Tab-separated table of C-alpha atoms in Angstrom:
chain	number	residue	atom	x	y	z
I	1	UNK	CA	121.625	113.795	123.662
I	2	UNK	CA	122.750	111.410	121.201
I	3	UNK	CA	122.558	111.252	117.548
I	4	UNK	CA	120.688	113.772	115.560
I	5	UNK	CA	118.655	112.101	112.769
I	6	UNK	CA	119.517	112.484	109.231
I	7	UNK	CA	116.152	113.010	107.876
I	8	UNK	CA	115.345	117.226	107.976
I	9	UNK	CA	111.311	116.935	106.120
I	10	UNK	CA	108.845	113.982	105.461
I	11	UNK	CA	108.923	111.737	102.763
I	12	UNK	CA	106.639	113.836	99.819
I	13	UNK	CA	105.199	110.964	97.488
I	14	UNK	CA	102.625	112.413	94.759
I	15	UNK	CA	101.215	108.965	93.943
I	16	UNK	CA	97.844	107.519	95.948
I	17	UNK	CA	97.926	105.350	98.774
I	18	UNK	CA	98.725	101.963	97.703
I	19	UNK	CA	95.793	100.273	99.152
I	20	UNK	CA	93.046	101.432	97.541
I	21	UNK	CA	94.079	99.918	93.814
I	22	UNK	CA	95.614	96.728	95.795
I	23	UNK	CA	92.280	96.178	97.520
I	24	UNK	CA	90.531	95.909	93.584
I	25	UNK	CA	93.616	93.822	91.857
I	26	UNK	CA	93.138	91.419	95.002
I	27	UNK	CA	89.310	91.126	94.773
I	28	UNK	CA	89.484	90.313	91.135
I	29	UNK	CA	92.010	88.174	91.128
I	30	UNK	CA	90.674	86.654	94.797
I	31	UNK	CA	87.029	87.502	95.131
I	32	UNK	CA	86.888	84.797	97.871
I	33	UNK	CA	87.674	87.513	100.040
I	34	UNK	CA	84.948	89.038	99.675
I	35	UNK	CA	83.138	86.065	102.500
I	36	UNK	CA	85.751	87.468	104.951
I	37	UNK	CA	83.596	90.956	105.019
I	38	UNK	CA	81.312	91.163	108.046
I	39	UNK	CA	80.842	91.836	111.895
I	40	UNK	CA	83.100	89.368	114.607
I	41	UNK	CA	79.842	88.289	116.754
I	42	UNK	CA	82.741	87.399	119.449
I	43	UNK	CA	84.191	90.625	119.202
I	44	UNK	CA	81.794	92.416	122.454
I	45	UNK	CA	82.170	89.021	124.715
I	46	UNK	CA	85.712	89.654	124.435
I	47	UNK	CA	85.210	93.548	125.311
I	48	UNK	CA	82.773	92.443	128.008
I	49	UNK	CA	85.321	90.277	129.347
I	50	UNK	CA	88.536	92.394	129.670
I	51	UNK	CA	86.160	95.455	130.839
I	52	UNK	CA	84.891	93.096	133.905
I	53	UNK	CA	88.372	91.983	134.517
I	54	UNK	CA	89.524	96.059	134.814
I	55	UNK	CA	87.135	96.995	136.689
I	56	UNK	CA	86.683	93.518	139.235
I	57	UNK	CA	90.805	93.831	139.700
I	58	UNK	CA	90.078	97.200	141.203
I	59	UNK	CA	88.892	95.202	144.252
I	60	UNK	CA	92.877	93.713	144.437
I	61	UNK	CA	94.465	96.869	143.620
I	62	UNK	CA	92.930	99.050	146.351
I	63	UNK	CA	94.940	97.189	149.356
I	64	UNK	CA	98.648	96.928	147.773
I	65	UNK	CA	101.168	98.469	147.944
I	66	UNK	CA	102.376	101.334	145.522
I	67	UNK	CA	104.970	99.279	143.711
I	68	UNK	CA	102.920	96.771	142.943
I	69	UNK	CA	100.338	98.978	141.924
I	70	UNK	CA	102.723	99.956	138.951
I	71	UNK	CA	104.058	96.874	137.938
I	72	UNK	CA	100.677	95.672	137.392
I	73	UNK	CA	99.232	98.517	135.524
I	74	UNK	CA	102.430	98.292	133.539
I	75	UNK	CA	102.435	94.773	132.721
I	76	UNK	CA	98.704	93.578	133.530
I	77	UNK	CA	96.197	96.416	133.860
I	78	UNK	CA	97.928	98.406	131.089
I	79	UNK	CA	98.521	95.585	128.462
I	80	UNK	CA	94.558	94.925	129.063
I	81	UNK	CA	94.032	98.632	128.248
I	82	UNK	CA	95.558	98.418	125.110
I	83	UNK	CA	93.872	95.437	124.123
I	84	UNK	CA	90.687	97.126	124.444
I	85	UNK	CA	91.870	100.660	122.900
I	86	UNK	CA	92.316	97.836	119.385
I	87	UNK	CA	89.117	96.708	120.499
I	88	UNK	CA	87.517	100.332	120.080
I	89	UNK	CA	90.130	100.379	116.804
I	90	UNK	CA	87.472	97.492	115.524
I	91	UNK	CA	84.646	98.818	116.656
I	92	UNK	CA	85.453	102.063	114.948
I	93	UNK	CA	84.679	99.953	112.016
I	94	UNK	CA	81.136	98.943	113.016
I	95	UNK	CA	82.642	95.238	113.230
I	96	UNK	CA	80.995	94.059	116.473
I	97	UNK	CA	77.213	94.384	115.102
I	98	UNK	CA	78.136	95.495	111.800
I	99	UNK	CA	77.005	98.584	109.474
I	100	UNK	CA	73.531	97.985	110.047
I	101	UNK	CA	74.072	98.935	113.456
I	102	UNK	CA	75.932	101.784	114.421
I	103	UNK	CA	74.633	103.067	117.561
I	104	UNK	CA	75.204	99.550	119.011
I	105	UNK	CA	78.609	99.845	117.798
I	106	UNK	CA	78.938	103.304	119.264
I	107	UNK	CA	77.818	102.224	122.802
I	108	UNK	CA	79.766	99.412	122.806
I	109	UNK	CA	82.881	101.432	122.107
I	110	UNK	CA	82.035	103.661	124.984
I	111	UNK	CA	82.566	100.643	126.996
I	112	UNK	CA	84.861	99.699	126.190
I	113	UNK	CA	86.278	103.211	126.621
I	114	UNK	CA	85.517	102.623	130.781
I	115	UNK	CA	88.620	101.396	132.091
I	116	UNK	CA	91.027	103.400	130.122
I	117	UNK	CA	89.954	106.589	131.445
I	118	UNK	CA	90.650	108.984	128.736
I	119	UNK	CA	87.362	109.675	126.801
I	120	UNK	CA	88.256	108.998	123.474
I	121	UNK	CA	85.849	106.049	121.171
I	122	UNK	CA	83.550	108.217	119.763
I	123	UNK	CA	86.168	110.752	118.413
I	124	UNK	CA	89.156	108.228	117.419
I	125	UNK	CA	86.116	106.962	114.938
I	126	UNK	CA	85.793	109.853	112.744
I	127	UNK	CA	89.929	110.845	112.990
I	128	UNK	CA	90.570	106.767	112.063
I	129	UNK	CA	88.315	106.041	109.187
I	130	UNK	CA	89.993	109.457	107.099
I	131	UNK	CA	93.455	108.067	108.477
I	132	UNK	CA	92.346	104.824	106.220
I	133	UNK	CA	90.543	107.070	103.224
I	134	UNK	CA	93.435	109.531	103.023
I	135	UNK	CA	96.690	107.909	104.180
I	136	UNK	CA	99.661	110.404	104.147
I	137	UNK	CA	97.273	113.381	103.855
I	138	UNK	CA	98.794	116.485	105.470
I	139	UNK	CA	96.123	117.554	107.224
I	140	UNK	CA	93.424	114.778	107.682
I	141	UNK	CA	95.914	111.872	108.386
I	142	UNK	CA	96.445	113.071	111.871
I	143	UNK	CA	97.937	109.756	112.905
I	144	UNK	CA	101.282	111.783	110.820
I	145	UNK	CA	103.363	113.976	113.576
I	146	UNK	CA	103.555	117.334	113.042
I	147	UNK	CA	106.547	119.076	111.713
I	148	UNK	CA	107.149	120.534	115.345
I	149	UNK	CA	107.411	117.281	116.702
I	150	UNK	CA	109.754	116.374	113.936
I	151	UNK	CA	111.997	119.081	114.654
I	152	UNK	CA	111.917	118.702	118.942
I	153	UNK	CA	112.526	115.055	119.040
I	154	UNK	CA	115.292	114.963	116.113
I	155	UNK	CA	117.807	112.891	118.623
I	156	UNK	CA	118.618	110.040	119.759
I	157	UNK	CA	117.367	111.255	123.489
I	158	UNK	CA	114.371	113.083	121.845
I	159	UNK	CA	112.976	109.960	120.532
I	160	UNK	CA	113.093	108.656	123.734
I	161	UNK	CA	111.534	110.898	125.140
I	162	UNK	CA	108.658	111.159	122.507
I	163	UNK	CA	107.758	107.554	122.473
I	164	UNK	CA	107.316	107.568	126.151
I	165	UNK	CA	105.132	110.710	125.804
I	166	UNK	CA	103.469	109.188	122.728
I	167	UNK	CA	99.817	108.984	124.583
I	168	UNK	CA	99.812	112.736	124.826
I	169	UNK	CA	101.048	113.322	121.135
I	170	UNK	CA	98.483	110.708	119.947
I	171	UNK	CA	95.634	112.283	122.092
I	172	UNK	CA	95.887	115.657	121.445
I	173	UNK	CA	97.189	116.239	117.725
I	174	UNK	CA	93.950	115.765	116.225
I	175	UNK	CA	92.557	118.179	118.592
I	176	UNK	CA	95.021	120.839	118.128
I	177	UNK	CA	95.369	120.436	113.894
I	178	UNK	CA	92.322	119.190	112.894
I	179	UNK	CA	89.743	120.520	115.648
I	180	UNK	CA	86.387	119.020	114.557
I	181	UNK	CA	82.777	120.280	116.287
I	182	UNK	CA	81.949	117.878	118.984
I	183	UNK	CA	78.796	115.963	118.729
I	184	UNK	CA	76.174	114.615	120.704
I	185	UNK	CA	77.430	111.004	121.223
I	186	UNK	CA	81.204	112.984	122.034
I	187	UNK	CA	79.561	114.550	124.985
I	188	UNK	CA	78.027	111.212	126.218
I	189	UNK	CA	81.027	109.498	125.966
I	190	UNK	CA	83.261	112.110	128.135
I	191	UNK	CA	80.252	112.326	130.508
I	192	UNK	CA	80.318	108.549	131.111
I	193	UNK	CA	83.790	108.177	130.960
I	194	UNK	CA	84.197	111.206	133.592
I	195	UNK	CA	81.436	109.654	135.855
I	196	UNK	CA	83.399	106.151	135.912
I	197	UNK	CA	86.861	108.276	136.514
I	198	UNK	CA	85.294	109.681	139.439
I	199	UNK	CA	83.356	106.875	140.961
I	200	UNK	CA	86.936	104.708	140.935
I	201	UNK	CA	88.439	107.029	142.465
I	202	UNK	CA	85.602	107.657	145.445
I	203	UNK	CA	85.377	104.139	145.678
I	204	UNK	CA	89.229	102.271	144.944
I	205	UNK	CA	91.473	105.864	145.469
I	206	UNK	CA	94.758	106.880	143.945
I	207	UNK	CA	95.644	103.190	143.677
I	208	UNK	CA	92.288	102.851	141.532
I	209	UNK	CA	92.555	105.746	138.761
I	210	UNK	CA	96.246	104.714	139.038
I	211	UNK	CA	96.244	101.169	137.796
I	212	UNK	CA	93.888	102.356	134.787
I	213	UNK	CA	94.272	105.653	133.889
I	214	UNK	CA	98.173	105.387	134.857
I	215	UNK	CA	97.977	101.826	132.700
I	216	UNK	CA	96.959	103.119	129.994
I	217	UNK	CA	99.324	105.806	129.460
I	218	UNK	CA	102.142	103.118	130.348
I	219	UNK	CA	101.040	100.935	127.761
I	220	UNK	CA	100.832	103.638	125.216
I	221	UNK	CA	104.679	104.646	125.810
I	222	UNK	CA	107.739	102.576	126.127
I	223	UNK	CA	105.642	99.005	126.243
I	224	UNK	CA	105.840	96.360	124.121
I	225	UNK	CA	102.846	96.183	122.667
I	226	UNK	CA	103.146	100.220	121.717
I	227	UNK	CA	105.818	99.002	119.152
I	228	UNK	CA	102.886	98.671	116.573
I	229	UNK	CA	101.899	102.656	116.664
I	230	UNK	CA	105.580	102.663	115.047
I	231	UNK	CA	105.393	99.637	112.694
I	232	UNK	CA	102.553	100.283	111.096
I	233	UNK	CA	103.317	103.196	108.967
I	234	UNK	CA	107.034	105.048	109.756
I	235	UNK	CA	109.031	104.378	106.875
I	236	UNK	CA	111.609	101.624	107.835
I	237	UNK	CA	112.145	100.739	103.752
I	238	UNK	CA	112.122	103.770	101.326
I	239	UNK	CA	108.881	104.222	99.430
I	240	UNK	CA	106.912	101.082	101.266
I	241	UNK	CA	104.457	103.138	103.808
I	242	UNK	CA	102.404	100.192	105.666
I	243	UNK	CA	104.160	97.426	107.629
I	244	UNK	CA	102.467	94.130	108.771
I	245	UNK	CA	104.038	92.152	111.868
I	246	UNK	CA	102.512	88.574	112.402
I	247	UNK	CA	103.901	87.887	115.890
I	248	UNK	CA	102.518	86.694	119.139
I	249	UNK	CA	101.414	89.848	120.360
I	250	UNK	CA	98.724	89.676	117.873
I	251	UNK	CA	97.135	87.445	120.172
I	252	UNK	CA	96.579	90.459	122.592
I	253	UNK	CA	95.656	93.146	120.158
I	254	UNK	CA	93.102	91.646	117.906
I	255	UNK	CA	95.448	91.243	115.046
I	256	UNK	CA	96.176	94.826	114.289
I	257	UNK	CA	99.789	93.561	113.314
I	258	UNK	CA	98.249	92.466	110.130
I	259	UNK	CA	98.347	96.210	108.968
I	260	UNK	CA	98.783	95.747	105.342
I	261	UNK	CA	96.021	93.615	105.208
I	262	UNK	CA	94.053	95.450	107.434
I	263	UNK	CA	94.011	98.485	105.074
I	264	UNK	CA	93.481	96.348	101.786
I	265	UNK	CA	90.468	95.446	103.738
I	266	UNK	CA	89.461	97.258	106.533
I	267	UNK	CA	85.715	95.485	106.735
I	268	UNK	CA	87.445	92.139	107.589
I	269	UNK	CA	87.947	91.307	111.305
I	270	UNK	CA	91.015	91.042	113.256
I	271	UNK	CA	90.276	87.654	113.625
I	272	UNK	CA	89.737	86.943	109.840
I	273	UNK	CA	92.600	88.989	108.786
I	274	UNK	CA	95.157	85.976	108.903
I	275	UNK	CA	92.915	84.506	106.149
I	276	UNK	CA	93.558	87.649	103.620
I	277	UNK	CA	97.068	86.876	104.243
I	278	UNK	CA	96.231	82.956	103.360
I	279	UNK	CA	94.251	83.612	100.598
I	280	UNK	CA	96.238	86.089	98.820
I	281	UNK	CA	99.999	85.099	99.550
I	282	UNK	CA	101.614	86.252	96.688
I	283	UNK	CA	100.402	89.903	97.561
I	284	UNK	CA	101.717	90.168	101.042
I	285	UNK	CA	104.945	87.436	101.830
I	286	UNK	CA	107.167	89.695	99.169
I	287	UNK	CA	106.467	92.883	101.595
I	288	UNK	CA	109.014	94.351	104.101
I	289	UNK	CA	107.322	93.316	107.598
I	290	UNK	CA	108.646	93.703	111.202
I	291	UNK	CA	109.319	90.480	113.409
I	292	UNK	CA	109.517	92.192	116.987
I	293	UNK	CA	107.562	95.231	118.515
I	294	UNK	CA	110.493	95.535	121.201
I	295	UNK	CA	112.939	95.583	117.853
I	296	UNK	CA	111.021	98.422	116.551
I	297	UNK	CA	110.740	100.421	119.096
I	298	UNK	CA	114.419	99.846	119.857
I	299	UNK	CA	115.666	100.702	116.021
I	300	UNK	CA	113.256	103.963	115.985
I	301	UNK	CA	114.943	105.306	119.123
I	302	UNK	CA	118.209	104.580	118.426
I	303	UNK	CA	118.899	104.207	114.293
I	304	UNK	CA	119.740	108.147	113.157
I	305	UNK	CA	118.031	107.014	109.769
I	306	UNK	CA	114.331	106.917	111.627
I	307	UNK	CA	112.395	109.401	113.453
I	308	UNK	CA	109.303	111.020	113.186
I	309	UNK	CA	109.860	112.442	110.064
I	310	UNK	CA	109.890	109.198	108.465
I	311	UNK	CA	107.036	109.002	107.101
I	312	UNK	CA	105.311	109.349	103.816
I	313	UNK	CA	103.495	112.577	103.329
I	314	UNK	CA	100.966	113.901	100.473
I	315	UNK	CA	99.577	117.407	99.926
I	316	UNK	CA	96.116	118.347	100.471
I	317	UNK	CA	94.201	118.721	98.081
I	318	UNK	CA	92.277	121.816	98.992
I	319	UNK	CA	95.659	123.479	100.079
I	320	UNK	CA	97.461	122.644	96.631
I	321	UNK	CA	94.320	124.558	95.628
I	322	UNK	CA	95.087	127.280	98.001
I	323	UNK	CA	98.478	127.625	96.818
Protein backbone atom coordinates (compact mmCIF):
# COMPACT_ATOMS: atom_id res chain seq x y z
CA UNK A 1 0.00 0.00 0.00
CA UNK A 2 2.87 2.08 0.67
CA UNK A 3 3.47 4.94 2.88
CA UNK A 4 0.75 6.50 4.87
CA UNK A 5 0.98 10.33 4.77
CA UNK A 6 1.91 12.31 7.70
CA UNK A 7 -0.56 14.99 7.40
CA UNK A 8 -4.08 13.78 9.53
CA UNK A 9 -6.37 17.51 8.76
CA UNK A 10 -5.91 20.50 6.28
CA UNK A 11 -3.83 23.29 6.72
CA UNK A 12 -6.38 25.95 8.90
CA UNK A 13 -4.98 29.56 8.03
CA UNK A 14 -7.31 32.46 9.54
CA UNK A 15 -5.75 35.16 7.34
CA UNK A 16 -7.43 36.12 3.64
CA UNK A 17 -6.34 34.81 0.51
CA UNK A 18 -3.23 36.44 -0.49
CA UNK A 19 -4.34 37.65 -3.79
CA UNK A 20 -6.78 39.94 -3.26
CA UNK A 21 -4.37 42.68 -1.28
CA UNK A 22 -1.42 41.57 -3.83
CA UNK A 23 -3.65 42.37 -6.79
CA UNK A 24 -4.00 46.36 -5.16
CA UNK A 25 -0.11 46.69 -3.91
CA UNK A 26 0.70 45.55 -7.65
CA UNK A 27 -1.72 47.97 -9.40
CA UNK A 28 -0.41 50.86 -7.43
CA UNK A 29 2.84 50.26 -7.59
CA UNK A 30 2.35 48.88 -11.52
CA UNK A 31 -0.83 50.36 -12.86
CA UNK A 32 0.49 49.44 -16.36
CA UNK A 33 -1.23 46.38 -15.77
CA UNK A 34 -4.13 47.60 -15.83
CA UNK A 35 -3.79 47.66 -20.30
CA UNK A 36 -3.38 43.86 -19.88
CA UNK A 37 -7.32 43.70 -18.77
CA UNK A 38 -9.57 42.67 -21.66
CA UNK A 39 -11.02 39.84 -23.98
CA UNK A 40 -8.19 37.51 -26.24
CA UNK A 41 -10.07 38.17 -29.76
CA UNK A 42 -7.90 34.89 -30.77
CA UNK A 43 -9.10 33.04 -27.99
CA UNK A 44 -12.57 31.31 -30.11
CA UNK A 45 -10.32 30.72 -33.48
CA UNK A 46 -8.26 28.70 -31.32
CA UNK A 47 -11.47 26.87 -29.76
CA UNK A 48 -12.86 26.66 -33.29
CA UNK A 49 -9.80 25.07 -34.34
CA UNK A 50 -9.10 22.23 -31.81
CA UNK A 51 -13.09 21.54 -31.79
CA UNK A 52 -12.85 20.89 -35.80
CA UNK A 53 -9.75 18.90 -35.31
CA UNK A 54 -11.85 16.50 -32.51
CA UNK A 55 -14.48 16.10 -34.24
CA UNK A 56 -12.80 15.80 -38.23
CA UNK A 57 -10.24 13.02 -36.49
CA UNK A 58 -13.35 11.05 -35.75
CA UNK A 59 -13.30 10.22 -39.49
CA UNK A 60 -9.52 8.42 -38.73
CA UNK A 61 -10.48 6.93 -35.56
CA UNK A 62 -13.54 4.96 -36.71
CA UNK A 63 -11.35 2.32 -38.91
CA UNK A 64 -8.32 1.51 -36.36
CA UNK A 65 -7.67 -0.61 -34.41
CA UNK A 66 -8.42 -0.59 -30.54
CA UNK A 67 -4.87 0.07 -29.43
CA UNK A 68 -4.42 2.73 -31.38
CA UNK A 69 -7.58 4.09 -30.53
CA UNK A 70 -6.09 4.58 -26.92
CA UNK A 71 -2.84 5.74 -27.53
CA UNK A 72 -4.26 8.49 -29.42
CA UNK A 73 -6.93 9.60 -27.12
CA UNK A 74 -4.21 9.36 -24.52
CA UNK A 75 -1.61 11.29 -26.12
CA UNK A 76 -3.51 13.23 -29.05
CA UNK A 77 -7.29 13.32 -28.67
CA UNK A 78 -7.01 13.64 -24.87
CA UNK A 79 -4.18 16.31 -24.60
CA UNK A 80 -6.57 18.34 -27.17
CA UNK A 81 -9.39 17.83 -24.62
CA UNK A 82 -7.64 19.37 -22.01
CA UNK A 83 -6.56 22.17 -23.94
CA UNK A 84 -10.01 23.08 -24.55
CA UNK A 85 -11.39 22.22 -20.86
CA UNK A 86 -8.51 25.62 -20.08
CA UNK A 87 -10.14 27.02 -22.93
CA UNK A 88 -13.71 26.86 -21.17
CA UNK A 89 -11.37 27.79 -17.82
CA UNK A 90 -10.98 31.31 -19.94
CA UNK A 91 -14.06 31.56 -21.14
CA UNK A 92 -15.48 31.14 -17.69
CA UNK A 93 -14.04 34.53 -17.40
CA UNK A 94 -15.97 36.16 -20.26
CA UNK A 95 -12.37 36.56 -21.97
CA UNK A 96 -13.25 35.54 -25.55
CA UNK A 97 -15.87 38.55 -26.16
CA UNK A 98 -15.44 40.05 -22.91
CA UNK A 99 -17.99 41.22 -20.02
CA UNK A 100 -20.08 42.98 -22.32
CA UNK A 101 -20.95 39.80 -23.73
CA UNK A 102 -21.81 36.97 -21.79
CA UNK A 103 -24.15 34.90 -23.65
CA UNK A 104 -21.54 34.84 -26.48
CA UNK A 105 -19.18 33.72 -23.98
CA UNK A 106 -21.61 31.14 -22.69
CA UNK A 107 -22.24 29.57 -26.16
CA UNK A 108 -18.92 29.54 -27.00
CA UNK A 109 -18.05 27.55 -23.91
CA UNK A 110 -20.68 25.06 -24.82
CA UNK A 111 -18.55 24.42 -27.73
CA UNK A 112 -16.16 24.09 -26.75
CA UNK A 113 -17.70 21.64 -24.26
CA UNK A 114 -18.53 19.23 -27.68
CA UNK A 115 -15.74 16.99 -27.89
CA UNK A 116 -15.13 16.33 -24.30
CA UNK A 117 -18.32 14.75 -23.71
CA UNK A 118 -19.05 15.45 -20.17
CA UNK A 119 -21.49 18.46 -19.96
CA UNK A 120 -19.82 20.66 -17.79
CA UNK A 121 -19.05 24.82 -19.16
CA UNK A 122 -21.92 26.33 -17.95
CA UNK A 123 -21.64 24.90 -14.35
CA UNK A 124 -17.63 24.91 -13.89
CA UNK A 125 -18.43 28.92 -14.40
CA UNK A 126 -20.30 29.62 -11.36
CA UNK A 127 -18.16 26.75 -9.05
CA UNK A 128 -14.71 28.61 -10.64
CA UNK A 129 -15.28 32.27 -10.21
CA UNK A 130 -16.14 31.58 -6.01
CA UNK A 131 -13.00 29.15 -6.20
CA UNK A 132 -11.12 32.66 -7.20
CA UNK A 133 -13.43 35.02 -4.68
CA UNK A 134 -13.10 32.62 -1.75
CA UNK A 135 -9.91 30.56 -2.03
CA UNK A 136 -9.58 27.97 0.84
CA UNK A 137 -13.26 28.40 1.77
CA UNK A 138 -14.65 25.18 3.28
CA UNK A 139 -17.55 24.98 1.58
CA UNK A 140 -17.57 27.21 -1.62
CA UNK A 141 -13.93 26.39 -2.73
CA UNK A 142 -14.99 23.08 -4.04
CA UNK A 143 -11.82 22.73 -6.06
CA UNK A 144 -10.55 21.62 -1.96
CA UNK A 145 -11.10 17.60 -1.50
CA UNK A 146 -13.22 16.61 0.98
CA UNK A 147 -12.13 15.26 4.25
CA UNK A 148 -13.35 11.69 3.03
CA UNK A 149 -11.13 11.78 0.29
CA UNK A 150 -8.40 12.84 2.60
CA UNK A 151 -8.85 10.03 4.78
CA UNK A 152 -9.37 7.06 1.71
CA UNK A 153 -6.42 8.03 -0.30
CA UNK A 154 -3.93 8.67 2.80
CA UNK A 155 -1.16 6.19 1.03
CA UNK A 156 1.20 5.98 -1.08
CA UNK A 157 -1.16 3.48 -3.34
CA UNK A 158 -4.24 5.67 -2.50
CA UNK A 159 -2.80 8.61 -4.17
CA UNK A 160 -2.36 6.68 -7.01
CA UNK A 161 -5.25 5.67 -7.26
CA UNK A 162 -6.98 9.12 -6.67
CA UNK A 163 -5.08 11.01 -9.25
CA UNK A 164 -6.03 8.55 -11.85
CA UNK A 165 -9.68 8.84 -10.69
CA UNK A 166 -9.25 12.61 -10.35
CA UNK A 167 -11.97 13.37 -13.33
CA UNK A 168 -14.63 11.77 -11.21
CA UNK A 169 -13.55 13.58 -7.88
CA UNK A 170 -13.30 16.88 -9.85
CA UNK A 171 -16.75 16.30 -11.57
CA UNK A 172 -18.82 15.36 -8.99
CA UNK A 173 -17.69 17.15 -5.61
CA UNK A 174 -19.35 20.25 -6.37
CA UNK A 175 -22.41 18.37 -7.08
CA UNK A 176 -22.47 16.33 -4.05
CA UNK A 177 -21.23 19.40 -1.37
CA UNK A 178 -22.31 22.32 -2.84
CA UNK A 179 -25.50 21.23 -5.00
CA UNK A 180 -26.60 24.49 -6.70
CA UNK A 181 -30.28 24.76 -8.69
CA UNK A 182 -29.64 24.15 -12.29
CA UNK A 183 -30.46 26.83 -14.70
CA UNK A 184 -31.67 27.35 -17.99
CA UNK A 185 -28.37 27.63 -19.97
CA UNK A 186 -27.27 24.17 -17.60
CA UNK A 187 -30.01 22.32 -19.31
CA UNK A 188 -28.95 23.54 -22.84
CA UNK A 189 -25.63 22.69 -22.37
CA UNK A 190 -26.27 18.85 -21.20
CA UNK A 191 -28.92 18.71 -23.97
CA UNK A 192 -26.34 19.66 -26.63
CA UNK A 193 -23.64 17.96 -25.20
CA UNK A 194 -25.92 14.65 -24.90
CA UNK A 195 -27.14 15.12 -28.56
CA UNK A 196 -23.34 15.30 -29.85
CA UNK A 197 -22.52 12.12 -27.39
CA UNK A 198 -25.09 10.31 -29.16
CA UNK A 199 -24.74 11.33 -32.73
CA UNK A 200 -20.73 10.17 -32.42
CA UNK A 201 -21.57 7.32 -31.34
CA UNK A 202 -24.49 6.48 -34.18
CA UNK A 203 -22.23 7.76 -36.57
CA UNK A 204 -18.12 6.85 -35.50
CA UNK A 205 -19.16 3.85 -32.65
CA UNK A 206 -17.32 2.74 -29.56
CA UNK A 207 -14.08 3.84 -31.22
CA UNK A 208 -15.81 7.43 -31.54
CA UNK A 209 -17.18 8.22 -27.84
CA UNK A 210 -13.94 6.34 -26.99
CA UNK A 211 -11.25 8.60 -28.33
CA UNK A 212 -13.20 11.69 -26.70
CA UNK A 213 -15.08 10.89 -23.94
CA UNK A 214 -12.35 8.09 -22.98
CA UNK A 215 -9.63 11.13 -23.82
CA UNK A 216 -10.78 13.21 -21.72
CA UNK A 217 -10.92 11.26 -18.67
CA UNK A 218 -7.24 10.04 -19.62
CA UNK A 219 -6.04 13.39 -19.75
CA UNK A 220 -7.64 14.36 -16.54
CA UNK A 221 -5.76 11.38 -14.58
CA UNK A 222 -2.25 10.22 -14.67
CA UNK A 223 -1.23 12.66 -17.86
CA UNK A 224 1.11 15.11 -17.99
CA UNK A 225 -0.60 17.93 -18.49
CA UNK A 226 -3.04 16.93 -15.29
CA UNK A 227 0.10 17.78 -13.15
CA UNK A 228 -1.26 21.45 -12.98
CA UNK A 229 -4.75 20.43 -11.06
CA UNK A 230 -1.92 19.55 -8.34
CA UNK A 231 0.47 22.54 -8.72
CA UNK A 232 -1.69 25.06 -8.56
CA UNK A 233 -2.82 25.10 -5.05
CA UNK A 234 -1.67 21.73 -2.77
CA UNK A 235 0.68 22.99 -0.40
CA UNK A 236 4.23 21.88 -1.54
CA UNK A 237 5.92 24.92 0.83
CA UNK A 238 4.20 25.57 4.25
CA UNK A 239 1.96 28.61 4.31
CA UNK A 240 2.47 29.55 0.32
CA UNK A 241 -1.11 28.28 -1.20
CA UNK A 242 -0.80 29.18 -5.13
CA UNK A 243 2.02 27.79 -7.31
CA UNK A 244 2.95 29.15 -10.82
CA UNK A 245 4.89 26.74 -13.34
CA UNK A 246 6.24 28.55 -16.55
CA UNK A 247 7.09 25.47 -18.63
CA UNK A 248 6.40 24.30 -22.10
CA UNK A 249 3.22 22.83 -21.48
CA UNK A 250 1.90 26.23 -21.17
CA UNK A 251 1.96 26.27 -24.74
CA UNK A 252 -0.95 23.66 -24.74
CA UNK A 253 -3.05 24.96 -21.93
CA UNK A 254 -3.39 28.61 -22.52
CA UNK A 255 -0.99 29.56 -19.84
CA UNK A 256 -2.86 28.35 -16.83
CA UNK A 257 0.71 27.52 -15.34
CA UNK A 258 0.94 31.14 -14.61
CA UNK A 259 -1.40 30.53 -11.53
CA UNK A 260 -0.16 33.13 -9.25
CA UNK A 261 -0.57 35.58 -11.70
CA UNK A 262 -3.60 34.35 -12.92
CA UNK A 263 -5.34 34.97 -9.55
CA UNK A 264 -3.66 38.49 -8.94
CA UNK A 265 -5.46 39.09 -12.12
CA UNK A 266 -7.90 36.91 -13.30
CA UNK A 267 -9.30 39.53 -16.19
CA UNK A 268 -5.91 39.20 -18.01
CA UNK A 269 -5.61 36.49 -20.72
CA UNK A 270 -3.63 33.44 -20.78
CA UNK A 271 -1.84 34.86 -23.41
CA UNK A 272 -1.07 38.22 -21.61
CA UNK A 273 -0.33 36.62 -18.39
CA UNK A 274 3.53 36.24 -19.15
CA UNK A 275 3.47 40.08 -19.25
CA UNK A 276 2.15 40.39 -15.39
CA UNK A 277 5.03 38.26 -14.69
CA UNK A 278 7.33 40.86 -16.87
CA UNK A 279 5.97 43.76 -15.56
CA UNK A 280 5.93 43.01 -11.99
CA UNK A 281 9.11 40.74 -11.38
CA UNK A 282 9.92 41.51 -8.08
CA UNK A 283 6.37 40.16 -6.98
CA UNK A 284 6.51 36.76 -8.50
CA UNK A 285 10.53 35.41 -9.23
CA UNK A 286 10.95 35.27 -5.12
CA UNK A 287 7.82 32.66 -5.08
CA UNK A 288 8.14 28.84 -4.68
CA UNK A 289 7.09 27.60 -8.36
CA UNK A 290 7.13 24.06 -9.89
CA UNK A 291 9.47 23.27 -12.99
CA UNK A 292 7.80 19.88 -14.20
CA UNK A 293 4.06 18.70 -14.24
CA UNK A 294 5.42 14.96 -14.49
CA UNK A 295 7.66 16.04 -11.17
CA UNK A 296 4.57 17.00 -9.46
CA UNK A 297 2.55 14.53 -10.03
CA UNK A 298 5.37 12.12 -9.23
CA UNK A 299 6.30 13.92 -5.64
CA UNK A 300 2.35 14.07 -4.71
CA UNK A 301 2.05 10.30 -5.19
CA UNK A 302 4.95 9.26 -3.71
CA UNK A 303 6.40 12.06 -0.92
CA UNK A 304 4.42 10.93 2.60
CA UNK A 305 4.61 14.81 3.36
CA UNK A 306 1.78 15.56 0.42
CA UNK A 307 -1.61 14.36 -0.14
CA UNK A 308 -4.84 15.67 -0.37
CA UNK A 309 -4.92 17.12 2.79
CA UNK A 310 -2.36 19.51 1.88
CA UNK A 311 -3.97 22.19 1.37
CA UNK A 312 -4.85 25.45 2.95
CA UNK A 313 -8.29 25.60 4.42
CA UNK A 314 -10.48 28.62 5.96
CA UNK A 315 -13.80 28.48 7.82
CA UNK A 316 -16.96 29.66 6.48
CA UNK A 317 -18.14 32.35 7.41
CA UNK A 318 -21.80 31.59 7.83
CA UNK A 319 -20.79 28.26 9.65
CA UNK A 320 -18.37 30.11 12.21
CA UNK A 321 -21.71 31.88 12.62
CA UNK A 322 -23.49 28.68 13.07
CA UNK A 323 -21.17 27.51 15.57
Amino acid sequence: MGQHVSRTDFEWSYTAEPHASRRKEILKKHPEIKELFGNDSNLKWWVLGLVSFQLLSLFVVKDLPWLWVFLLAYCIGGTINHSLMLAIHEISHNLAFGHSKPLSNRFLGIFANLPIALPFSVSFKGYHLEHHKFQGDEKLDTDIPTSLEARLFCTTFGKLIWMSLQPLFYALRPVITYPKTPTLLEIVNNIIQLTCNFLVFYYFGGKGIFYLAGGSLLAMGLHPVAGHFISEHYMFHKGFETYSYYGPLNYVTFNVGYHNEHHDFPYVPGSRLPKVREMAPEYYDHLPRHESWVKVIYDFITDPAIGPYARIKRKHAGLLKEE
